[in-house]
Amino acid sequence: GEDVEQSLFLSVREGDSSVINCTYTDSSSTYLYWYKQEPGAGLQLLTYIFSNMDMKQDQRLTVLLNKKDKHLSLRIADTQTGDSAIYFCADGGGGNKLTFGTGTQLKVEL
Amino acid sequence: GAVVSQHPSRVICKSGTSVKIECRSLDFQATTMFWYRQFPKKSLMLMATSNEGSKATYEQGVEKDKFLINHASLTLSTLTVTSAHPEDSSFYICSARNQETQYFGPGTRLLVL
């Protein structure tokens, strides 16, 4: 079946950029998503990218997609303490289902 | 973005009782909703796909008689955990599909004593 992998932890200083990486295996992916989860809460859709795009920018967020290598990244510019959360990438392959990565815990230090 | 609500947000019940969780899409119609379960510090596990007006599609290993899903309208899906046991304690999250995107509810924390 499909597999989505992420590193488990990332620690950055406030004001620096954060880059969260994700790899996936499903070559039929149509859309790829980034969600944010704060403690005890549901998932908040941050952004998504269509599979025929290489890059998408939305304010402080930049998504890069390397379809050949099946690699997705999320860059958060000027990271703030409010960005501390778990970030999930998700692969929207064939059909309705999403396959989620393991989640990356982002810790922003002062 | 689209809004999805869940009710209740937290529930504590005794072992052997049943608990119903509601998932509503507030500003769009959703023919497809999804139910996930999340264990502490883990990713989301898809339990089932809820289709309006038809039977839910369950993932492998999920007991359909234990986790009853009803999607009676285009804005409401319910998950009933029947004869709950302590091992059913978890965080249950629903999502509703709107075009190419799934929007998630805030989750329901279930604790079975």
Tab-separated table of C-alpha atoms in Angstrom:
chain	number	residue	atom	x	y	z
A	1	GLY	CA	0.000	0.000	0.000
A	2	GLU	CA	0.939	3.645	-0.010
A	3	ASP	CA	3.506	4.864	2.463
A	4	VAL	CA	4.250	8.390	3.640
A	5	GLU	CA	7.309	9.119	5.767
A	6	GLN	CA	8.332	12.140	7.798
A	7	SER	CA	11.022	12.868	10.329
A	8	LEU	CA	9.620	12.871	13.849
A	9	PHE	CA	11.083	16.027	15.335
A	10	LEU	CA	12.343	19.439	14.285
A	11	SER	CA	13.575	22.184	16.572
A	12	VAL	CA	14.204	25.745	15.376
A	13	ARG	CA	14.782	29.155	16.886
A	14	GLU	CA	12.114	31.804	16.673
A	15	GLY	CA	12.582	33.884	13.543
A	16	ASP	CA	14.424	31.165	11.635
A	17	SER	CA	12.929	29.194	8.761
A	18	SER	CA	11.613	25.680	9.321
A	19	VAL	CA	11.698	23.019	6.648
A	20	ILE	CA	9.635	19.888	7.149
A	21	ASN	CA	10.217	17.057	4.713
A	22	CYS	CA	8.017	14.233	3.519
A	23	THR	CA	8.453	11.334	1.124
A	24	TYR	CA	5.681	9.273	-0.387
A	25	THR	CA	5.431	6.197	-2.559
A	26	ASP	CA	2.145	6.530	-4.447
A	27	SER	CA	2.926	7.580	-8.004
A	28	SER	CA	-0.756	8.255	-8.742
A	29	SER	CA	-1.033	11.083	-6.208
A	30	THR	CA	-3.169	13.928	-7.467
A	31	TYR	CA	-2.879	16.329	-4.556
A	32	LEU	CA	-0.533	16.497	-1.599
A	33	TYR	CA	-1.491	18.243	1.605
A	34	TRP	CA	-0.022	19.766	4.716
A	35	TYR	CA	-2.044	19.785	7.922
A	36	LYS	CA	-1.233	21.279	11.321
A	37	GLN	CA	-2.370	19.762	14.604
A	38	GLU	CA	-2.120	21.587	17.897
A	39	PRO	CA	-2.394	19.624	21.183
A	40	GLY	CA	-5.852	18.160	21.748
A	41	ALA	CA	-7.229	19.611	18.525
A	42	GLY	CA	-8.235	18.401	15.111
A	43	LEU	CA	-6.287	18.959	11.930
A	44	GLN	CA	-6.103	22.339	10.276
A	45	LEU	CA	-5.509	22.401	6.540
A	46	LEU	CA	-2.515	24.633	5.869
A	47	THR	CA	-2.024	24.250	2.163
A	48	TYR	CA	-2.038	21.755	-0.649
A	49	ILE	CA	-0.392	21.364	-4.017
A	50	PHE	CA	-1.546	19.802	-7.226
A	51	SER	CA	0.787	17.103	-8.463
A	52	ASN	CA	1.688	18.901	-11.688
A	53	MET	CA	3.053	21.898	-9.776
A	54	ASP	CA	6.587	22.284	-8.467
A	55	MET	CA	6.016	25.035	-5.970
A	56	LYS	CA	3.255	26.871	-4.196
A	57	GLN	CA	3.666	29.886	-1.950
A	58	ASP	CA	1.097	31.172	0.501
A	59	GLN	CA	2.286	33.975	2.783
A	60	ARG	CA	4.897	32.421	5.107
A	61	LEU	CA	4.398	28.943	3.703
A	62	THR	CA	6.220	27.520	0.689
A	63	VAL	CA	5.543	24.025	-0.583
A	64	LEU	CA	8.043	22.339	-2.879
A	65	LEU	CA	7.216	19.176	-4.766
A	66	ASN	CA	9.737	16.952	-6.504
A	67	LYS	CA	7.508	14.461	-8.216
A	68	LYS	CA	10.396	12.478	-9.693
A	69	ASP	CA	11.811	11.794	-6.236
A	70	LYS	CA	8.364	11.745	-4.575
A	71	HIS	CA	9.543	14.353	-2.110
A	72	LEU	CA	7.431	17.111	-0.587
A	73	SER	CA	8.571	19.868	1.727
A	74	LEU	CA	6.969	22.658	3.718
A	75	ARG	CA	8.982	25.745	4.501
A	76	ILE	CA	7.746	28.115	7.188
A	77	ALA	CA	9.446	31.487	7.040
A	78	ASP	CA	10.023	33.565	10.184
A	79	THR	CA	8.881	30.734	12.455
A	80	GLN	CA	6.982	31.863	15.539
A	81	THR	CA	6.188	30.135	18.830
A	82	GLY	CA	2.599	29.779	17.644
A	83	ASP	CA	3.868	27.530	14.878
A	84	SER	CA	4.799	24.864	17.433
A	85	ALA	CA	2.610	21.883	16.572
A	86	ILE	CA	2.622	18.568	14.770
A	87	TYR	CA	2.662	18.822	10.992
A	88	PHE	CA	1.285	16.029	8.859
A	89	CYS	CA	1.769	15.604	5.176
A	90	ALA	CA	-0.908	13.607	3.411
A	91	ASP	CA	-1.016	11.968	0.052
A	92	GLY	CA	-4.303	12.232	-1.820
A	93	GLY	CA	-3.781	9.342	-4.174
A	94	GLY	CA	-6.451	7.580	-6.130
A	95	GLY	CA	-9.977	7.886	-4.833
A	96	ASN	CA	-11.103	9.823	-1.793
A	97	LYS	CA	-8.662	8.525	0.778
A	98	LEU	CA	-5.767	10.358	2.326
A	99	THR	CA	-2.660	8.569	3.489
A	100	PHE	CA	-1.016	10.434	6.336
A	101	GLY	CA	2.600	10.639	7.277
A	102	THR	CA	3.791	9.957	10.776
A	103	GLY	CA	3.772	13.640	11.673
A	104	THR	CA	6.663	15.981	12.494
A	105	GLN	CA	6.683	17.673	15.877
A	106	LEU	CA	7.950	21.222	15.390
A	107	LYS	CA	9.324	22.936	18.463
A	108	VAL	CA	10.085	26.630	18.274
A	109	GLU	CA	12.537	27.905	20.856
A	110	LEU	CA	13.021	31.489	21.950
B	1	GLY	CA	-12.023	27.305	4.567
B	2	ALA	CA	-14.893	24.925	5.151
B	3	VAL	CA	-16.011	24.238	8.713
B	4	VAL	CA	-16.604	20.836	10.255
B	5	SER	CA	-17.882	20.383	13.785
B	6	GLN	CA	-17.908	17.379	16.101
B	7	HIS	CA	-19.995	16.709	19.147
B	8	PRO	CA	-19.244	15.971	21.895
B	9	SER	CA	-15.672	17.182	22.248
B	10	ARG	CA	-15.079	14.942	25.255
B	11	VAL	CA	-16.981	11.992	26.644
B	12	ILE	CA	-16.404	9.652	29.551
B	13	CYS	CA	-18.487	6.508	29.707
B	14	LYS	CA	-18.677	3.236	31.569
B	15	SER	CA	-17.507	0.017	30.002
B	16	GLY	CA	-20.324	-1.727	28.140
B	17	THR	CA	-22.240	1.404	27.195
B	18	SER	CA	-22.565	2.915	23.720
B	19	VAL	CA	-21.411	6.356	22.682
B	20	LYS	CA	-22.526	8.352	19.656
B	21	ILE	CA	-20.300	10.986	18.056
B	22	GLU	CA	-21.680	13.452	15.521
B	23	CYS	CA	-19.801	15.044	12.657
B	24	ARG	CA	-21.354	17.966	10.784
B	25	SER	CA	-20.263	19.979	7.779
B	26	LEU	CA	-21.520	23.462	8.602
B	27	ASP	CA	-21.169	25.399	5.371
B	28	PHE	CA	-21.045	22.801	2.636
B	29	GLN	CA	-22.626	19.520	1.685
B	30	ALA	CA	-20.485	16.437	1.978
B	31	THR	CA	-21.421	13.244	0.208
B	32	THR	CA	-18.353	11.633	1.718
B	33	MET	CA	-17.101	11.855	5.273
B	34	PHE	CA	-14.314	9.950	6.954
B	35	TRP	CA	-13.738	8.676	10.471
B	36	TYR	CA	-10.240	8.439	11.894
B	37	ARG	CA	-8.780	7.274	15.145
B	38	GLN	CA	-5.625	8.732	16.608
B	39	PHE	CA	-3.548	7.243	19.400
B	40	PRO	CA	-1.290	9.465	21.521
B	41	LYS	CA	1.666	10.789	19.562
B	42	LYS	CA	0.641	8.761	16.531
B	43	SER	CA	-0.677	9.465	13.088
B	44	LEU	CA	-4.292	9.176	12.025
B	45	MET	CA	-5.700	5.759	11.247
B	46	LEU	CA	-8.586	5.721	8.798
B	47	MET	CA	-11.417	3.636	10.211
B	48	ALA	CA	-14.100	4.018	7.578
B	49	THR	CA	-15.470	6.062	4.725
B	50	SER	CA	-19.018	7.256	5.250
B	51	ASN	CA	-21.125	7.711	2.120
B	52	GLU	CA	-24.417	9.588	2.196
B	53	GLY	CA	-27.329	7.276	1.575
B	54	SER	CA	-25.310	4.080	1.462
B	55	LYS	CA	-23.341	1.773	3.695
B	56	ALA	CA	-19.998	2.831	5.059
B	57	THR	CA	-16.810	1.282	3.768
B	58	TYR	CA	-14.648	-0.018	6.590
B	59	GLU	CA	-10.892	-0.392	6.562
B	60	GLN	CA	-9.345	-3.768	7.172
B	61	GLY	CA	-9.341	-4.720	10.834
B	62	VAL	CA	-12.115	-2.311	11.859
B	63	GLU	CA	-15.172	-4.082	13.271
B	64	LYS	CA	-18.263	-2.752	11.519
B	65	ASP	CA	-20.587	-4.086	14.211
B	66	LYS	CA	-18.661	-2.283	16.897
B	67	PHE	CA	-18.228	1.039	15.111
B	68	LEU	CA	-21.601	1.834	13.552
B	69	ILE	CA	-21.627	4.625	10.996
B	70	ASN	CA	-24.681	6.405	9.700
B	71	HIS	CA	-24.602	9.154	7.067
B	72	ALA	CA	-28.245	10.084	6.837
B	73	SER	CA	-27.876	13.546	5.334
B	74	LEU	CA	-25.395	15.553	3.298
B	75	THR	CA	-24.219	17.409	6.402
B	76	LEU	CA	-24.252	14.779	9.141
B	77	SER	CA	-22.447	11.526	9.818
B	78	THR	CA	-22.504	9.696	13.138
B	79	LEU	CA	-20.154	7.152	14.639
B	80	THR	CA	-21.509	4.953	17.426
B	81	VAL	CA	-19.042	2.996	19.505
B	82	THR	CA	-21.101	0.074	20.774
B	83	SER	CA	-20.382	-1.798	23.988
B	84	ALA	CA	-17.360	0.363	24.600
B	85	HIS	CA	-14.322	-1.039	26.377
B	86	PRO	CA	-11.267	0.709	27.829
B	87	GLU	CA	-9.233	-0.193	24.733
B	88	ASP	CA	-11.656	1.933	22.681
B	89	SER	CA	-10.435	5.017	24.528
B	90	SER	CA	-8.923	7.257	21.909
B	91	PHE	CA	-9.205	10.492	19.974
B	92	TYR	CA	-11.739	10.174	17.165
B	93	ILE	CA	-11.593	12.688	14.321
B	94	CYS	CA	-13.940	13.056	11.397
B	95	SER	CA	-13.392	14.820	8.124
B	96	ALA	CA	-15.667	15.898	5.311
B	97	ARG	CA	-14.678	16.050	1.693
B	98	ASN	CA	-15.270	19.288	-0.199
B	99	GLN	CA	-14.078	19.032	-3.804
B	100	GLU	CA	-10.400	18.062	-3.662
B	101	THR	CA	-9.873	18.693	0.031
B	102	GLN	CA	-10.762	17.067	3.338
B	103	TYR	CA	-11.648	19.378	6.192
B	104	PHE	CA	-11.335	18.007	9.692
B	105	GLY	CA	-13.442	18.332	12.783
B	106	PRO	CA	-11.911	19.270	16.140
B	107	GLY	CA	-11.989	15.684	17.380
B	108	THR	CA	-13.718	13.812	20.204
B	109	ARG	CA	-11.767	12.495	23.157
B	110	LEU	CA	-13.357	9.244	24.366
B	111	LEU	CA	-12.442	7.748	27.710
B	112	VAL	CA	-13.988	4.417	28.665
B	113	LEU	CA	-13.724	3.511	32.330
